[in-house]
Amino acid sequence: MMASQNAEPVRPDQAEPVQAAQHRDLWPGIAGLAAGGLLIAGYVLWTFTPDVSGRGALRTVGLWYLKESNQDQSEALALILLAAGLLFLFFLVALSRLAGNRSHLVMVGGTVFTAFLLVAALAGNIFAITVRTSDVFPVVPETALIAILLLNTAYGAIIAAMVGAAVMLFALWRAAQETHAIPAWLSWAGLVVAVLSLAGPWSAWLTPILLAAWVLAASVVLILNALTGKEEAAALNPQPLPPQPER
């Protein structure tokens, strides 16, 4: 568990505050589960976007965006990533509480990740949304060039987002070495993801899904920690028995 490893003994009169402190990690943990799941779903959808690196990229992109099903997919992808980013911010608050004096680095890194994730969600899918909702923006070679530019911008934003995630994970790893508020296996797994994230364009196709898996694992730990804290507080502060009727 995260916070129960080095917890000081709690007096019965302190049980209620501890219960509240532990219980507030429950909903951030649930938000993290949702964020991690949405990030994985978004990554899977992102793999279906057209390749923009080859010589035939202009034709490939144009034909891809002409299909209404692909336009629907892009719109869904944008909504999924936007929701994942907002849920991740809720999860980030609980992570920063565990980082002690490095909480500011966790918040900065996580906020940078979220900001660039939202940029990627909008830049990578705004072309399809515009084509779908506008009658004066056709898919032709000239506009397909804009789509290629926007897709490359989205990939660049993902690279920047993972740099922010690396800062967050490095800070959590250092906090785990000092306070043991985070399980060792979770902090070392985060360090691996952080190192890989610094490889930039050579690893950005893989590191988002690794980060999503890490978020899922951290969310499970947060939820278990909150439930355990609630049980411990309840055991320290049992409910009084109802008064017995007089005979």
Short mmCIF file of C-alpha atoms in Angstrom, two decimals:
data_model
loop_
_atom_site.label_atom_id
_atom_site.label_comp_id
_atom_site.label_asym_id
_atom_site.label_seq_id
_atom_site.Cartn_x
_atom_site.Cartn_y
_atom_site.Cartn_z
CA MET A 1 0.00 0.00 0.00
CA MET A 2 1.09 3.57 -0.54
CA ALA A 3 0.53 5.52 2.60
CA SER A 4 0.17 2.76 5.17
CA GLN A 5 3.77 1.55 5.08
CA ASN A 6 5.20 4.24 7.36
CA ALA A 7 2.01 5.40 8.99
CA GLU A 8 2.23 6.41 12.65
CA PRO A 9 -0.11 4.82 15.20
CA VAL A 10 -3.47 6.52 15.18
CA ARG A 11 -5.40 7.25 18.37
CA PRO A 12 -9.10 6.45 18.37
CA ASP A 13 -9.97 10.12 18.49
CA GLN A 14 -7.98 10.61 15.26
CA ALA A 15 -9.73 7.80 13.39
CA GLU A 16 -12.24 10.03 11.64
CA PRO A 17 -9.67 12.49 10.18
CA VAL A 18 -7.52 9.58 8.97
CA GLN A 19 -10.54 7.94 7.39
CA ALA A 20 -11.34 11.13 5.52
CA ALA A 21 -7.73 11.55 4.38
CA GLN A 22 -7.55 7.99 3.11
CA HIS A 23 -11.02 8.07 1.56
CA ARG A 24 -10.22 11.10 -0.59
CA ASP A 25 -7.84 8.93 -2.65
CA LEU A 26 -10.72 6.66 -3.68
CA TRP A 27 -12.28 8.90 -6.31
CA PRO A 28 -8.92 10.05 -7.77
CA GLY A 29 -8.06 6.36 -8.06
CA ILE A 30 -11.30 5.68 -9.91
CA ALA A 31 -10.60 8.69 -12.14
CA GLY A 32 -7.14 7.28 -12.85
CA LEU A 33 -8.64 3.95 -13.88
CA ALA A 34 -10.94 5.74 -16.31
CA ALA A 35 -8.11 7.94 -17.61
CA GLY A 36 -5.81 4.97 -18.18
CA GLY A 37 -8.52 3.02 -19.97
CA LEU A 38 -9.40 5.97 -22.18
CA LEU A 39 -5.71 6.57 -23.00
CA ILE A 40 -5.36 2.97 -24.15
CA ALA A 41 -8.55 3.22 -26.21
CA GLY A 42 -7.33 6.47 -27.73
CA TYR A 43 -3.95 4.94 -28.54
CA VAL A 44 -5.62 2.03 -30.32
CA LEU A 45 -7.72 4.43 -32.40
CA TRP A 46 -4.66 6.55 -33.14
CA THR A 47 -2.92 3.60 -34.79
CA PHE A 48 -5.55 3.69 -37.55
CA THR A 49 -4.66 7.22 -38.65
CA PRO A 50 -2.97 7.33 -42.07
CA ASP A 51 0.79 7.19 -42.53
CA VAL A 52 2.15 10.60 -43.50
CA SER A 53 5.80 9.67 -44.02
CA GLY A 54 5.78 8.00 -47.45
CA ARG A 55 5.73 9.51 -50.93
CA GLY A 56 2.10 8.58 -51.41
CA ALA A 57 1.06 10.25 -48.17
CA LEU A 58 -0.95 12.97 -49.90
CA ARG A 59 -3.18 10.49 -51.69
CA THR A 60 -3.39 8.18 -48.66
CA VAL A 61 -4.46 11.00 -46.36
CA GLY A 62 -6.99 12.35 -48.84
CA LEU A 63 -8.65 8.97 -49.36
CA TRP A 64 -8.68 8.27 -45.62
CA TYR A 65 -10.48 11.49 -44.73
CA LEU A 66 -13.05 11.03 -47.51
CA LYS A 67 -14.59 8.10 -45.61
CA GLU A 68 -17.29 9.13 -43.16
CA SER A 69 -16.38 6.24 -40.84
CA ASN A 70 -12.87 7.66 -40.49
CA GLN A 71 -14.29 11.11 -39.79
CA ASP A 72 -16.44 9.59 -37.05
CA GLN A 73 -13.38 7.80 -35.67
CA SER A 74 -11.40 11.03 -35.49
CA GLU A 75 -14.22 12.81 -33.71
CA ALA A 76 -14.50 9.97 -31.19
CA LEU A 77 -10.73 9.98 -30.69
CA ALA A 78 -10.74 13.70 -29.88
CA LEU A 79 -13.49 13.25 -27.28
CA ILE A 80 -11.75 10.23 -25.74
CA LEU A 81 -8.42 12.04 -25.34
CA LEU A 82 -10.06 15.19 -23.99
CA ALA A 83 -11.92 13.14 -21.37
CA ALA A 84 -8.74 11.22 -20.51
CA GLY A 85 -6.85 14.46 -19.96
CA LEU A 86 -9.47 15.92 -17.64
CA LEU A 87 -9.72 12.71 -15.60
CA PHE A 88 -5.93 12.52 -15.40
CA LEU A 89 -5.84 15.94 -13.69
CA PHE A 90 -8.13 14.62 -10.95
CA PHE A 91 -5.85 11.59 -10.55
CA LEU A 92 -2.78 13.86 -10.54
CA VAL A 93 -3.89 15.61 -7.35
CA ALA A 94 -3.65 12.34 -5.40
CA LEU A 95 -0.22 11.59 -6.87
CA SER A 96 1.12 14.99 -5.84
CA ARG A 97 0.04 14.38 -2.23
CA LEU A 98 2.26 11.30 -2.13
CA ALA A 99 5.34 13.10 -3.45
CA GLY A 100 5.99 15.18 -0.34
CA ASN A 101 8.38 18.04 -1.02
CA ARG A 102 8.48 17.07 -4.71
CA SER A 103 4.76 17.54 -5.19
CA HIS A 104 5.36 20.70 -7.25
CA LEU A 105 7.42 18.70 -9.79
CA VAL A 106 4.69 16.08 -10.01
CA MET A 107 2.05 18.75 -10.58
CA VAL A 108 4.13 20.61 -13.17
CA GLY A 109 5.08 17.46 -15.09
CA GLY A 110 1.54 16.07 -15.00
CA THR A 111 0.03 19.39 -16.06
CA VAL A 112 2.46 19.68 -18.98
CA PHE A 113 1.53 16.14 -20.03
CA THR A 114 -2.17 16.95 -19.89
CA ALA A 115 -1.81 20.25 -21.76
CA PHE A 116 0.09 18.72 -24.67
CA LEU A 117 -2.22 15.69 -24.71
CA LEU A 118 -5.14 18.08 -25.27
CA VAL A 119 -3.16 19.88 -27.98
CA ALA A 120 -2.52 16.54 -29.71
CA ALA A 121 -6.20 15.59 -29.41
CA LEU A 122 -7.32 18.80 -31.09
CA ALA A 123 -4.56 19.13 -33.69
CA GLY A 124 -4.74 15.52 -34.81
CA ASN A 125 -8.50 15.45 -35.27
CA ILE A 126 -9.66 18.97 -36.04
CA PHE A 127 -9.26 18.38 -39.79
CA ALA A 128 -11.74 15.48 -39.78
CA ILE A 129 -14.14 17.39 -37.53
CA THR A 130 -13.99 20.40 -39.87
CA VAL A 131 -14.60 18.26 -42.95
CA ARG A 132 -17.54 16.58 -41.27
CA THR A 133 -19.21 19.77 -40.05
CA SER A 134 -18.41 22.20 -42.86
CA ASP A 135 -19.76 22.25 -46.41
CA VAL A 136 -17.08 24.63 -47.68
CA PHE A 137 -14.00 22.63 -46.64
CA PRO A 138 -13.60 19.72 -49.09
CA VAL A 139 -10.95 17.03 -48.99
CA VAL A 140 -8.68 17.90 -51.91
CA PRO A 141 -4.88 17.69 -52.33
CA GLU A 142 -4.46 21.25 -51.10
CA THR A 143 -6.37 20.65 -47.86
CA ALA A 144 -4.79 17.20 -47.45
CA LEU A 145 -1.48 19.03 -47.01
CA ILE A 146 -3.02 20.78 -44.01
CA ALA A 147 -4.08 17.42 -42.60
CA ILE A 148 -0.51 16.11 -42.86
CA LEU A 149 0.78 19.20 -41.08
CA LEU A 150 -1.78 18.80 -38.30
CA LEU A 151 -1.02 15.09 -37.84
CA ASN A 152 2.69 15.85 -37.52
CA THR A 153 1.87 18.62 -35.05
CA ALA A 154 -0.16 16.14 -33.00
CA TYR A 155 2.75 13.69 -32.92
CA GLY A 156 5.08 16.48 -31.84
CA ALA A 157 2.64 17.35 -29.04
CA ILE A 158 2.66 13.72 -27.90
CA ILE A 159 6.48 13.85 -27.71
CA ALA A 160 6.28 17.01 -25.57
CA ALA A 161 3.55 15.45 -23.42
CA MET A 162 5.75 12.45 -22.65
CA VAL A 163 8.59 14.75 -21.58
CA GLY A 164 6.19 16.24 -19.03
CA ALA A 165 5.20 12.73 -17.95
CA ALA A 166 8.90 11.88 -17.53
CA VAL A 167 9.35 14.81 -15.12
CA MET A 168 6.35 13.60 -13.12
CA LEU A 169 7.59 10.01 -12.98
CA PHE A 170 11.16 10.99 -12.08
CA ALA A 171 9.83 13.10 -9.20
CA LEU A 172 7.67 10.23 -7.94
CA TRP A 173 10.63 7.86 -8.14
CA ARG A 174 12.79 10.19 -6.06
CA ALA A 175 9.98 10.68 -3.55
CA ALA A 176 9.63 6.91 -3.22
CA GLN A 177 13.34 6.59 -2.37
CA GLU A 178 12.98 9.08 0.49
CA THR A 179 9.54 8.57 1.99
CA HIS A 180 8.45 5.08 0.84
CA ALA A 181 4.97 6.51 0.38
CA ILE A 182 4.86 4.79 -3.02
CA PRO A 183 5.47 1.06 -3.54
CA ALA A 184 8.99 0.40 -4.83
CA TRP A 185 7.80 -1.66 -7.80
CA LEU A 186 5.52 1.17 -8.92
CA SER A 187 8.22 3.83 -8.65
CA TRP A 188 10.78 1.73 -10.56
CA ALA A 189 8.23 0.92 -13.27
CA GLY A 190 7.59 4.65 -13.57
CA LEU A 191 11.34 5.29 -13.87
CA VAL A 192 11.54 2.87 -16.81
CA VAL A 193 8.67 4.66 -18.56
CA ALA A 194 10.32 8.03 -17.83
CA VAL A 195 13.64 6.98 -19.36
CA LEU A 196 11.95 5.60 -22.46
CA SER A 197 9.90 8.79 -22.78
CA LEU A 198 13.08 10.84 -23.15
CA ALA A 199 13.85 9.03 -26.43
CA GLY A 200 11.46 11.49 -28.09
CA PRO A 201 10.29 10.66 -31.63
CA TRP A 202 11.78 7.16 -31.50
CA SER A 203 9.66 6.06 -28.56
CA ALA A 204 6.55 8.26 -28.62
CA TRP A 205 4.67 5.57 -30.55
CA LEU A 206 5.01 3.23 -27.51
CA THR A 207 5.41 5.28 -24.33
CA PRO A 208 1.82 6.63 -24.14
CA ILE A 209 0.43 3.12 -23.75
CA LEU A 210 3.15 2.28 -21.20
CA LEU A 211 2.18 5.38 -19.24
CA ALA A 212 -1.49 4.39 -19.45
CA ALA A 213 -0.63 0.96 -18.01
CA TRP A 214 1.32 2.67 -15.21
CA VAL A 215 -1.63 4.94 -14.46
CA LEU A 216 -3.91 1.90 -14.23
CA ALA A 217 -1.53 0.21 -11.77
CA ALA A 218 -1.15 3.37 -9.66
CA SER A 219 -4.93 3.82 -9.63
CA VAL A 220 -5.47 0.30 -8.30
CA VAL A 221 -2.94 0.99 -5.52
CA LEU A 222 -4.69 4.24 -4.65
CA ILE A 223 -8.07 2.54 -4.45
CA LEU A 224 -6.77 -0.34 -2.33
CA ASN A 225 -4.99 2.13 -0.06
CA ALA A 226 -8.18 4.15 0.40
CA LEU A 227 -10.28 1.07 1.17
CA THR A 228 -7.71 -0.28 3.62
CA GLY A 229 -7.48 3.07 5.39
CA LYS A 230 -11.24 3.18 5.71
CA GLU A 231 -11.32 -0.30 7.26
CA GLU A 232 -8.51 0.56 9.70
CA ALA A 233 -10.25 3.76 10.77
CA ALA A 234 -13.53 1.90 11.27
CA ALA A 235 -11.75 -0.71 13.43
CA LEU A 236 -10.18 2.01 15.59
CA ASN A 237 -13.47 3.85 16.00
CA PRO A 238 -16.24 1.23 16.22
CA GLN A 239 -19.81 2.37 16.19
CA PRO A 240 -21.43 2.37 19.65
CA LEU A 241 -23.98 -0.34 20.33
CA PRO A 242 -27.59 0.78 20.40
CA PRO A 243 -29.00 1.14 23.93
CA GLN A 244 -30.62 -1.98 25.29
CA PRO A 245 -34.26 -1.70 26.39
CA GLU A 246 -34.83 -1.86 30.13
CA ARG A 247 -36.51 -4.94 31.48
#
